[in-house]
Amino acid sequence: MKLVDLPTPCLVLDRVILQRNIDRMAGALRRHGVPLRPHMKTAKSIDVARLVLEGQPGGITVSTMAEAEYFAAHGISDILYAVGITPQKLDRVAALDGAGAEIIVVVDEPDTAAAVAAHPAGIRALIEIDTGEGRAGVTPDSPELIVVAGRLGARLAGVMTHAGHSYAGRSHEEIARVAEGERRGVAQAAQRLRDAGYAVPIVSMGSSPTAVHAGSLADVTEVPAGVNMFGDLFQAEIGTHAQADIAVTVLASVIGRRPGRLLLDAGGLALSKDRSTETAPKDFGFGLVLDLAGQPVHGDTIIRRAYQEHGVAEIDPAHNIELPVGAKVRIAPNHTCMTAAAHDRYFVVDGGLEVTAVWRRANGW
Amino acid sequence: MKLVDLPTPCLVLDRVILQRNIDRMAGALRRHGVPLRPHMKTAKSIDVARLVLEGQPGGITVSTMAEAEYFAAHGISDILYAVGITPQKLDRVAALDGAGAEIIVVVDEPDTAAAVAAHPAGIRALIEIDTGEGRAGVTPDSPELIVVAGRLGARLAGVMTHAGHSYAGRSHEEIARVAEGERRGVAQAAQRLRDAGYAVPIVSMGSSPTAVHAGSLADVTEVPAGVNMFGDLFQAEIGTHAQADIAVTVLASVIGRRPGRLLLDAGGLALSKDRSTETAPKDFGFGLVLDLAGQPVHGDTIIRRAYQEHGVAEIDPAHNIELPVGAKVRIAPNHTCMTAAAHDRYFVVDGGLEVTAVWRRANGW
């Protein structure tokens, strides 16, 4: 099967770039002596998990119970569900625990911690630490940290933090500063808990940008980075990787032509309505148009409007694209996590135009 | 099964509101004597199609081949695939034609028209007319209209237009003006084709806003409105329906609390990253928080940030929401077509808190 024969729109994953990205992150963490607990919320694929877990301890991070169930069914037995748990979800967690996988959950307040501790399945939890993002978690120096730990008791498995505000960083130095704040915060929380008599086996920190740019990962026991495996225009803009490191693209067909514009069959559903590059150094609209081989030969030909199934690309005036209706292009996404979620599978290529595998994704909840 | 017991996030469809919306659109079109060819790109559900087709001729409009195949498999035999076709997709269209459904395709240029005419399956096509949106189509007075018709020959089934620029309208009068431009344009195109000797059985025009606000639908044979069945915050803002007419909401759980904020387990995937109300009279961020019963009791409590699986609601200071972790709310979406697409099913309620049915959706391509 060749790319040019695929029905469009669909998702293309270049295994050569994927492997390079995986190797780069593994190398970066090896220098710190810290293993990866890869965040599978971007890839949602056991085939990708197998590649990224090579040489790692084997645990993963997920963002939905659907992912937890999917990966557990495929033999992954150590799963961190890194979105704040609710008491109602504990039975679903326990069902997987009963089936041989351990799902570690995340809490940040006493009532939920008490519900976890009271559950007969013996579910373990991390306490989420807010190291500056202000989304979820208790602050490292707060009295609540010790209160939540008290409610968890023997169910306390450690601490985690996600410095999502690193995404606002625009230089290596700025992101490194956020990473160091993230590290200091989570390490401080771990130390306070140890001082209070708790074992804290897991100290989880890091997003793709902070994992790449961190100067130190001292006191950190694992890193849950994920989007770096695939990359996207936003991560390229903030320096997590190069633009040539984007492994996932959307294959689309030309369905109409106007002077200076191409109408494509990839719109807001196939690309997502994510506009994260709006605040990046360069705004890529809803995505950057590449050629069928994934090469950036069309300059700044960018999807400027995205309807449900129509994408309107404005052709870079310096690049005279002459493509007939039915011609295929690939589109690099703003935010791979969002774009990939509309697609149920990857068409895998190995740097070429031949589809060498089809890998399924575990979408939904 | 009760709403309060559902795993979150998930999609809730209120059948009472749905039926009211369907009745209102049917009534509006009955006054014009024009039938509906409902656009199923929003609902993607045979159960919804059955309700909306009550009293209508039975044809539908779709935006993907996956929808066409799904609805054909469920017995719908007259399907307009209203996104510009490519030659490569014709075999997939023909396969459905061979299975007893007719898929009418859409073209706007000579080469594609020639490919349709040359296909042995005898596929029929509409010519897309650009009545001011500038997205796709030939203009009503263009020489290309007659050229494309010439290439289609006996395969010409009519004309269609979609005045998407009606979405920029901010008053009944403004949208009525767009609707009249849309109508005049498509009627002019039909007349030019008839004058050139072609039969033009289908003259399709109308989006939800223009169908509701049109002063006249003279010369129009069918209307492909769709989003009106479900409604959303954007359509409410531009006056297509009232805010109380939004039939689809996302059920979410509180997963964290901060002063003035609720953290919910519905983020950018469950709600979509659509920001269409950004340009509306009122900006609803990523959605408006309602209570479990779907009532707007929380004032302007709005999802202001949407991460992959986290939504951050800023609590309206005039409404003191005290909800514990695990409590459930419903979120009215900006743009239902985008939001619904992340979910594989509807949990149907009949105005209450009891789930009375589960209806599947046909997502993807």
XYZ file of C-alpha atoms in Angstrom:
730
model
C 0.000 0.000 0.000
C 1.262 3.459 -0.892
C 0.472 6.797 0.743
C -0.884 8.061 -2.537
C -3.564 5.342 -2.519
C -4.899 6.024 0.986
C -8.352 7.496 1.510
C -8.069 11.013 2.898
C -7.962 12.552 5.403
C -5.870 10.157 7.471
C -2.974 10.150 9.878
C 0.586 9.304 8.787
C 3.290 8.341 11.270
C 6.903 8.293 10.143
C 8.617 5.557 12.151
C 12.100 6.833 11.299
C 11.383 10.226 12.871
C 9.520 8.585 15.766
C 12.516 6.395 16.587
C 14.880 9.359 16.359
C 12.674 11.351 18.760
C 12.471 8.418 21.165
C 16.240 7.980 21.085
C 16.833 11.680 21.680
C 14.591 11.790 24.772
C 16.041 8.543 26.123
C 19.529 9.978 25.668
C 18.610 13.246 27.376
C 17.220 11.387 30.392
C 20.095 8.904 30.489
C 22.458 11.806 31.099
C 20.414 12.527 34.230
C 20.149 8.864 35.156
C 16.350 9.140 35.279
C 14.041 6.719 33.493
C 11.038 7.586 31.382
C 7.458 6.719 32.305
C 6.263 7.783 28.846
C 3.012 9.690 28.659
C 0.904 7.749 26.172
C -1.871 10.372 25.907
C -0.423 11.570 22.602
C 0.226 8.252 20.879
C -2.484 6.061 22.508
C -0.916 3.097 20.712
C 0.637 -0.090 22.050
C 2.943 -0.244 19.028
C 4.377 3.155 19.910
C 4.527 2.178 23.595
C 6.647 -0.859 22.761
C 9.187 1.302 20.932
C 9.400 3.964 23.624
C 9.605 1.439 26.477
C 12.722 -0.183 25.004
C 15.384 0.149 27.695
C 12.967 1.742 30.183
C 11.458 0.191 33.339
C 8.093 -0.475 31.638
C 5.667 1.848 33.384
C 3.592 4.331 31.428
C 1.482 7.416 32.068
C -2.054 7.852 30.672
C -4.712 10.560 30.670
C -7.922 8.503 30.396
C -9.303 5.287 31.798
C -9.855 4.129 28.196
C -6.082 4.322 27.691
C -5.462 2.545 30.992
C -7.785 -0.300 29.995
C -6.327 -0.546 26.501
C -2.703 -0.659 27.630
C -3.497 -3.054 30.477
C -5.198 -5.348 27.971
C -1.966 -5.237 25.946
C 0.173 -6.303 28.872
C 1.336 -3.033 30.431
C 1.049 -3.572 34.168
C 2.357 -0.319 35.700
C 0.158 2.612 34.744
C -0.020 6.111 36.187
C -3.386 7.743 35.480
C -2.224 11.334 35.707
C -5.529 13.220 35.764
C -7.117 13.926 39.162
C -9.257 10.958 40.188
C -12.854 11.074 41.434
C -14.287 8.585 43.942
C -16.676 7.241 41.294
C -13.791 6.194 39.031
C -12.112 4.047 41.675
C -14.132 0.923 40.903
C -13.014 1.068 37.287
C -9.417 1.464 38.491
C -9.859 -1.440 40.886
C -11.186 -3.661 38.117
C -7.868 -3.293 36.286
C -5.919 -3.813 39.465
C -7.850 -7.047 39.894
C -6.879 -8.063 36.363
C -3.168 -7.823 37.052
C -2.259 -4.226 36.255
C -1.638 -1.570 38.865
C -3.192 1.800 38.144
C -1.720 4.539 40.308
C -4.067 7.488 40.640
C -3.554 11.168 41.428
C -5.191 13.246 44.172
C -4.773 16.741 45.520
C -7.321 17.061 48.306
C -8.201 15.308 51.550
C -11.696 14.006 50.714
C -10.563 12.273 47.543
C -7.501 10.920 49.327
C -9.794 9.488 51.994
C -11.948 7.848 49.336
C -8.851 6.244 47.788
C -7.663 5.009 51.184
C -11.108 3.625 52.001
C -11.387 1.649 48.771
C -10.983 -2.068 49.482
C -8.818 -2.639 46.396
C -5.778 -0.991 47.994
C -5.316 1.565 45.237
C -2.159 3.676 45.515
C -2.003 7.374 44.740
C 0.414 10.194 44.026
C -0.203 13.632 45.448
C -0.232 16.232 42.688
C 2.070 19.169 43.366
C 1.477 22.601 41.891
C 4.893 23.942 40.918
C 3.594 27.116 39.362
C 1.105 26.189 36.659
C -1.881 26.804 38.925
C -4.003 24.120 37.274
C -4.180 21.390 39.901
C -2.256 20.215 42.935
C -1.165 21.467 46.325
C 1.847 23.729 46.630
C 5.072 22.131 47.919
C 5.103 24.153 51.134
C 1.388 23.928 51.935
C -0.062 22.352 55.089
C -2.531 20.549 52.755
C 0.290 18.348 51.464
C 0.683 16.703 54.849
C -3.099 16.560 55.371
C -3.627 14.752 52.064
C -0.770 12.366 52.861
C -2.372 11.664 56.221
C -5.600 10.669 54.549
C -3.797 8.421 52.055
C -1.692 6.763 54.719
C -0.117 3.595 53.374
C -1.697 4.262 49.984
C 0.698 7.160 49.338
C 3.006 6.195 46.471
C 4.701 9.526 45.852
C 4.315 12.911 44.248
C 3.952 14.237 40.729
C 3.922 17.616 39.050
C 3.355 18.952 35.571
C 4.817 22.362 34.827
C 2.490 23.163 31.949
C 3.523 26.790 32.182
C 6.777 25.729 30.532
C 4.775 25.918 27.307
C 4.869 29.677 27.674
C 8.687 29.581 27.628
C 10.312 30.932 24.490
C 13.960 30.146 25.078
C 16.082 27.281 26.332
C 16.957 29.380 29.394
C 13.367 30.277 30.211
C 12.214 26.647 29.985
C 15.249 25.478 31.958
C 14.227 27.941 34.701
C 10.682 26.529 34.743
C 12.132 23.000 34.834
C 14.305 23.846 37.808
C 11.316 25.362 39.636
C 9.331 22.229 38.834
C 12.138 20.016 40.108
C 12.745 22.009 43.278
C 9.012 22.074 44.056
C 8.393 18.385 43.644
C 11.635 17.502 45.462
C 10.666 19.795 48.349
C 7.262 18.128 48.582
C 8.879 14.686 48.581
C 11.312 15.730 51.289
C 8.550 17.147 53.495
C 6.657 13.881 53.179
C 9.762 11.833 54.009
C 10.417 14.088 56.983
C 6.863 13.333 58.100
C 7.623 9.627 57.979
C 6.228 8.603 54.610
C 8.002 6.530 51.991
C 7.948 8.413 48.675
C 9.071 5.924 46.044
C 7.778 7.943 43.068
C 8.812 11.517 42.334
C 7.424 12.219 38.870
C 8.101 15.455 37.032
C 8.467 16.819 33.567
C 6.761 17.692 30.353
C 8.485 17.291 26.997
C 9.959 20.822 27.077
C 11.198 20.662 30.667
C 12.553 17.132 30.224
C 14.598 18.307 27.253
C 15.833 21.538 28.813
C 16.247 20.594 32.491
C 19.689 21.343 33.891
C 19.179 18.894 36.740
C 16.756 16.114 37.527
C 18.191 15.451 40.982
C 15.653 13.777 43.314
C 13.356 12.943 40.390
C 12.621 9.237 39.914
C 10.781 9.312 36.573
C 9.692 11.608 33.751
C 6.291 11.304 32.021
C 7.059 13.111 28.727
C 4.911 12.214 25.735
C 4.384 14.695 22.930
C 8.111 14.683 22.120
C 7.711 11.243 20.499
C 5.642 12.782 17.726
C 6.460 16.480 17.945
C 4.404 19.267 16.435
C 4.674 22.817 15.196
C 4.139 24.286 18.649
C 6.857 22.176 20.260
C 9.169 23.040 17.371
C 8.435 26.728 17.938
C 9.355 26.536 21.625
C 12.513 24.582 20.866
C 11.634 21.124 22.168
C 12.760 19.736 18.814
C 13.338 20.815 15.214
C 10.542 21.213 12.695
C 11.989 18.251 10.797
C 11.296 16.101 13.884
C 7.504 16.134 13.464
C 6.639 12.454 13.026
C 2.858 12.738 12.596
C 1.134 14.488 9.712
C -2.348 14.495 8.217
C -2.593 13.231 4.654
C -5.103 15.301 2.672
C -6.349 15.653 -0.884
C -6.821 18.824 -2.861
C -10.575 19.249 -3.429
C -10.590 22.735 -4.921
C -8.372 25.479 -6.255
C -8.560 29.262 -6.256
C -5.878 31.801 -7.066
C -3.466 31.743 -4.132
C -5.406 29.055 -2.294
C -5.867 25.316 -2.063
C -9.010 23.751 -0.652
C -8.172 20.492 1.156
C -10.305 17.690 2.594
C -8.725 18.111 6.036
C -10.613 20.619 8.142
C -11.283 21.254 11.799
C -12.048 17.609 12.548
C -9.027 16.058 10.809
C -6.605 18.750 12.053
C -8.393 19.830 15.252
C -9.279 23.423 15.992
C -6.201 23.782 18.161
C -4.525 27.135 17.618
C -1.590 26.825 19.963
C 0.856 28.429 17.548
C -1.254 31.590 17.722
C 0.974 32.687 20.602
C 4.163 31.081 19.259
C 6.888 33.027 17.486
C 5.328 31.902 14.221
C 1.592 31.361 13.737
C 0.893 28.295 11.591
C -2.886 28.721 11.491
C -4.265 25.185 11.597
C -1.150 23.541 10.131
C 1.686 23.722 7.635
C 1.327 22.134 4.182
C 4.107 19.707 3.208
C 4.368 17.585 0.089
C 3.349 13.931 -0.156
C 6.815 12.901 1.051
C 6.461 15.115 4.120
C 8.997 17.667 2.879
C 8.542 21.410 3.509
C 8.783 22.333 -0.158
C 5.794 24.693 -0.191
C 7.314 27.398 2.023
C 4.773 29.044 4.292
C 1.710 27.460 2.752
C -0.492 27.400 5.828
C -4.047 26.279 6.625
C -5.641 29.593 7.484
C -9.296 28.515 7.740
C -10.665 25.218 9.012
C -14.309 24.268 8.503
C -15.582 20.885 9.632
C -14.239 18.992 6.597
C -12.640 21.772 4.536
C -9.238 23.307 5.118
C -8.251 26.429 3.219
C -4.504 26.725 2.610
C -3.052 30.056 1.593
C -0.247 29.357 -0.835
C 3.084 30.992 -0.063
C 3.434 33.510 -2.924
C 7.099 32.529 -3.272
C 6.045 28.953 -4.046
C 3.974 28.398 -7.096
C 2.001 25.273 -6.158
C 0.221 23.743 -9.104
C -1.699 20.776 -7.749
C -4.790 19.320 -9.411
C -7.914 18.182 -7.571
C -7.088 14.795 -6.078
C -3.383 15.564 -5.494
C -2.182 14.719 -1.999
C -0.250 16.731 0.550
C 0.672 16.218 4.191
C -0.071 18.719 6.939
C 2.098 19.196 10.024
C -0.169 19.867 13.013
C -0.042 22.602 15.633
C -0.660 20.193 18.478
C -0.319 16.494 17.752
C -2.217 15.330 20.859
C -5.345 17.096 19.642
C -4.982 16.276 15.949
C -4.296 12.583 16.398
C -7.358 12.136 18.614
C -9.765 12.437 15.691
C -8.155 9.463 13.955
C -8.513 5.811 14.860
C -5.250 4.593 13.329
C -1.824 5.530 12.026
C -0.611 4.678 8.574
C 3.051 4.057 9.284
C 5.824 4.870 6.815
C 9.558 4.371 7.199
C 10.692 7.656 5.755
C 9.253 6.791 2.355
C 5.972 6.688 0.471
C 5.123 3.071 1.277
C 2.744 2.182 4.126
C 4.580 -0.447 6.133
C 2.146 -0.879 9.035
C -1.225 0.222 10.369
C -1.358 0.921 14.099
C -4.567 1.432 16.071
C -5.230 4.176 18.609
C -7.308 3.999 21.812
C -9.461 7.125 21.664
C -12.328 8.230 23.858
C -12.856 7.692 27.547
C -29.218 4.237 34.313
C -28.962 7.783 35.602
C -26.825 10.666 34.359
C -25.154 10.855 37.718
C -23.842 7.310 37.318
C -22.249 7.777 33.884
C -18.481 7.748 33.436
C -17.248 11.200 32.481
C -16.665 12.921 30.171
C -19.491 11.843 27.892
C -22.074 13.316 25.575
C -25.680 13.905 26.649
C -28.476 14.430 24.146
C -31.822 15.747 25.360
C -34.448 14.210 23.091
C -37.122 16.709 24.177
C -35.034 19.655 22.985
C -33.932 17.739 19.877
C -37.547 17.087 18.883
C -38.487 20.715 19.496
C -35.598 21.879 17.305
C -36.572 19.430 14.567
C -40.189 20.582 14.696
C -39.184 24.240 14.548
C -37.012 23.777 11.448
C -39.644 21.605 9.766
C -42.247 24.287 10.483
C -40.013 27.049 9.128
C -39.432 25.156 5.887
C -43.094 24.107 5.581
C -44.030 27.784 5.353
C -41.800 27.939 2.284
C -43.056 24.624 0.954
C -39.484 23.327 0.759
C -38.391 19.973 2.198
C -35.354 19.277 4.298
C -32.430 17.122 3.203
C -30.992 17.188 6.711
C -27.255 17.553 7.049
C -26.183 14.649 9.240
C -22.592 15.835 9.722
C -23.491 17.129 13.164
C -25.505 14.195 14.510
C -23.882 11.286 12.584
C -26.578 9.048 14.061
C -29.267 6.941 12.417
C -31.509 7.427 15.453
C -31.394 11.180 15.005
C -31.842 10.800 11.239
C -35.048 8.820 11.778
C -36.501 11.619 13.897
C -35.534 14.422 11.549
C -36.693 12.561 8.421
C -40.236 12.205 9.784
C -42.464 13.932 7.229
C -39.548 14.647 4.880
C -38.730 12.986 1.528
C -35.997 10.813 3.045
C -32.784 12.106 1.516
C -29.902 13.277 3.687
C -26.699 15.269 3.358
C -23.344 14.050 4.689
C -19.803 15.389 4.938
C -17.726 12.185 4.896
C -17.767 8.857 3.110
C -17.833 7.172 6.524
C -21.199 8.845 7.157
C -22.415 7.877 3.686
C -21.497 4.240 4.281
C -23.006 4.197 7.760
C -26.322 5.720 6.729
C -26.523 3.567 3.609
C -25.994 0.496 5.782
C -28.927 1.705 7.883
C -31.254 1.959 4.915
C -30.919 5.568 3.770
C -30.788 5.409 -0.005
C -30.605 9.050 -1.114
C -27.411 10.693 0.108
C -25.778 13.955 -0.928
C -22.049 13.963 -0.135
C -21.636 17.716 0.089
C -17.846 18.066 0.162
C -16.044 18.433 -3.176
C -15.273 15.006 -4.581
C -11.922 13.762 -5.892
C -11.576 11.211 -8.710
C -10.016 8.696 -6.302
C -13.127 8.689 -4.101
C -15.489 7.749 -6.924
C -14.964 3.996 -6.579
C -16.010 4.160 -2.929
C -19.079 6.150 -3.983
C -19.826 3.625 -6.714
C -19.598 0.737 -4.261
C -22.503 2.226 -2.306
C -24.418 2.922 -5.475
C -24.003 -0.736 -6.328
C -25.362 -1.666 -2.889
C -28.642 0.161 -3.457
C -27.996 3.697 -2.238
C -27.410 6.651 -4.517
C -24.595 8.970 -3.441
C -24.769 12.304 -5.225
C -21.400 14.048 -5.294
C -20.366 17.678 -5.642
C -17.938 19.200 -8.157
C -16.836 22.684 -9.088
C -14.331 22.254 -11.877
C -14.163 20.688 -15.326
C -11.550 17.970 -14.758
C -13.361 16.501 -11.776
C -16.669 16.747 -13.614
C -15.122 14.828 -16.496
C -13.902 12.136 -14.091
C -17.425 11.789 -12.667
C -18.934 11.555 -16.146
C -16.345 8.991 -17.198
C -16.971 6.703 -14.228
C -18.855 3.597 -15.345
C -21.155 3.623 -12.305
C -23.205 6.540 -13.642
C -22.618 8.715 -10.579
C -24.613 11.955 -10.518
C -23.253 15.278 -9.312
C -24.317 18.736 -8.237
C -22.296 21.755 -9.245
C -21.260 23.766 -6.210
C -22.115 27.451 -6.497
C -20.204 30.146 -4.650
C -22.778 32.645 -3.440
C -20.332 34.818 -1.562
C -18.519 32.629 0.942
C -15.496 32.205 -1.299
C -14.727 28.713 -0.032
C -15.613 26.479 -2.971
C -17.793 26.563 -6.046
C -18.177 28.524 -9.265
C -19.971 31.862 -9.225
C -23.533 31.905 -10.594
C -22.660 34.113 -13.563
C -19.364 32.465 -14.466
C -18.590 30.824 -17.807
C -17.162 27.905 -15.773
C -20.668 26.924 -14.676
C -21.601 25.996 -18.228
C -18.219 24.373 -18.859
C -18.559 22.131 -15.787
C -22.129 21.246 -16.778
C -20.886 20.340 -20.231
C -18.382 17.915 -18.760
C -21.018 16.333 -16.516
C -23.572 16.044 -19.292
C -26.333 13.634 -18.285
C -24.700 13.191 -14.876
C -25.703 16.721 -13.863
C -28.280 16.471 -11.058
C -28.450 20.097 -10.017
C -26.745 22.811 -8.024
C -25.937 23.457 -4.387
C -24.563 26.306 -2.338
C -23.567 26.887 1.261
C -23.534 30.485 2.423
C -21.164 29.918 5.305
C -20.598 33.660 5.536
C -24.058 33.836 7.129
C -22.199 32.796 10.292
C -20.736 36.308 10.353
C -24.259 37.762 10.493
C -25.228 39.308 13.808
C -28.880 40.177 13.226
C -31.961 38.581 11.695
C -31.833 41.192 8.919
C -28.185 40.623 8.121
C -28.611 36.851 7.904
C -31.811 37.267 5.884
C -29.812 39.374 3.419
C -27.152 36.651 3.127
C -29.932 34.071 2.677
C -31.484 36.069 -0.138
C -28.093 36.422 -1.833
C -27.594 32.687 -1.463
C -31.033 31.989 -2.912
C -30.692 34.399 -5.819
C -27.255 33.012 -6.662
C -28.218 29.374 -6.711
C -31.486 30.127 -8.522
C -29.606 32.124 -11.147
C -27.180 29.260 -11.666
C -30.071 26.803 -12.005
C -31.781 29.064 -14.533
C -28.632 29.466 -16.620
C -28.259 25.701 -16.730
C -31.907 25.230 -17.716
C -31.507 27.882 -20.391
C -28.555 25.864 -21.671
C -30.773 22.818 -21.964
C -30.024 20.927 -18.771
C -32.548 19.478 -16.354
C -31.797 20.772 -12.856
C -33.899 18.672 -10.481
C -31.973 19.609 -7.337
C -31.452 23.188 -6.167
C -29.975 22.853 -2.683
C -29.287 25.848 -0.474
C -29.160 26.821 3.131
C -27.313 26.542 6.367
C -29.140 26.496 9.697
C -29.036 30.301 10.070
C -30.140 31.089 6.521
C -32.853 28.410 6.588
C -34.301 29.962 9.733
C -34.056 33.577 8.596
C -34.734 33.313 4.839
C -37.526 35.575 3.612
C -37.996 33.473 0.499
C -36.916 30.048 -0.668
C -38.417 30.437 -4.137
C -36.746 28.153 -6.701
C -35.050 26.122 -3.956
C -35.923 22.414 -3.925
C -34.279 21.342 -0.658
C -32.424 22.634 2.375
C -29.473 20.763 3.972
C -29.524 22.321 7.468
C -28.035 20.279 10.282
C -26.585 21.977 13.331
C -30.014 23.413 14.231
C -31.091 19.942 15.443
C -28.635 20.171 18.307
C -27.864 23.865 18.538
C -24.875 25.365 20.308
C -23.684 28.547 21.949
C -22.508 30.055 18.681
C -25.824 29.447 16.900
C -27.642 30.850 19.925
C -25.446 33.941 19.773
C -26.260 34.577 16.113
C -29.971 34.030 16.723
C -30.554 30.691 15.002
C -32.227 29.493 18.217
C -32.397 30.304 21.915
C -29.743 29.223 24.397
C -32.328 26.906 25.969
C -32.512 25.045 22.650
C -29.063 23.473 22.973
C -29.801 19.731 22.964
C -26.249 18.389 23.320
C -24.027 18.926 26.332
C -20.901 17.316 27.741
C -21.290 15.665 31.124
C -18.206 16.277 33.271
C -17.014 15.674 36.824
C -15.334 18.114 39.142
C -11.756 16.872 39.642
C -10.348 19.848 41.527
C -11.248 23.091 43.243
C -9.511 26.425 43.665
C -10.925 29.726 44.841
C -13.081 30.999 41.971
C -12.375 27.992 39.789
C -13.496 24.459 39.112
C -11.254 21.913 37.447
C -13.303 19.522 35.307
C -12.479 16.288 33.502
C -13.666 17.699 30.172
C -10.849 19.436 28.313
C -9.888 20.170 24.749
C -10.658 16.638 23.555
C -14.103 16.283 25.168
C -15.164 19.853 24.315
C -13.004 20.468 21.215
C -10.698 23.427 20.882
C -13.321 25.283 18.850
C -13.446 28.948 19.815
C -16.227 30.130 17.511
C -17.855 32.312 20.162
C -14.612 34.316 20.292
C -16.120 36.553 17.614
C -19.721 36.261 18.854
C -21.435 38.952 20.906
C -20.559 36.913 23.977
C -17.397 34.832 24.313
C -18.076 31.528 26.055
C -14.460 30.341 26.127
C -14.657 26.580 25.562
C -18.213 26.203 26.905
C -20.789 27.250 29.488
C -21.205 25.271 32.707
C -24.765 24.113 33.468
C -25.953 21.951 36.330
C -26.526 18.200 36.122
C -30.081 18.829 34.904
C -28.791 21.045 32.096
C -30.067 24.240 33.681
C -28.091 27.522 33.484
C -28.021 28.026 37.233
C -24.330 28.906 37.472
C -24.535 32.236 35.627
C -21.490 32.945 33.494
C -19.394 30.072 34.770
C -17.332 29.470 31.645
C -14.529 27.079 30.630
C -11.682 29.523 30.126
C -8.812 27.067 29.657
C -8.887 23.680 27.988
C -5.967 21.271 28.285
C -6.167 17.801 26.737
C -8.253 16.299 29.567
C -8.623 19.223 31.974
C -11.078 22.089 31.662
C -10.736 25.091 33.937
C -14.048 26.844 34.668
C -14.011 30.335 36.106
C -16.916 30.563 38.507
C -19.262 33.503 37.992
C -18.609 35.595 41.125
C -22.362 36.182 41.450
C -22.912 32.435 41.804
C -21.303 30.717 44.700
C -20.781 27.189 43.372
C -19.856 24.739 46.081
C -19.312 21.430 44.350
C -17.144 18.635 45.745
C -14.729 16.536 43.710
C -16.844 13.997 41.850
C -19.873 16.285 41.450
C -21.225 16.416 37.911
C -22.079 19.327 35.655
C -23.039 19.668 32.017
C -21.263 21.931 29.550
C -22.972 23.602 26.608
C -20.549 23.629 23.649
C -19.475 26.457 21.375
C -19.824 24.357 18.256
C -21.682 21.076 18.552
C -20.367 19.600 15.288
C -16.813 19.768 16.615
C -17.569 18.751 20.197
C -19.705 15.742 19.350
C -17.048 14.334 17.014
C -14.791 13.278 19.894
C -17.525 11.043 21.322
C -18.677 7.690 19.991
C -22.203 7.762 21.461
C -24.974 9.864 22.940
C -26.507 9.200 26.315
C -30.078 10.232 25.627
C -32.333 11.829 28.237
C -35.924 12.950 27.895
C -35.662 16.227 29.732
C -34.770 14.459 32.967
C -31.886 12.789 34.739
C -32.581 9.263 33.511
C -30.697 7.824 30.526
C -33.407 6.430 28.253
C -31.293 5.365 25.274
C -27.730 5.130 23.987
C -27.230 6.131 20.360
C -24.051 5.495 18.390
C -22.248 8.000 16.172
C -20.362 7.368 12.907
C -17.121 9.292 13.366
C -14.000 9.370 11.219
C -13.646 9.099 7.499
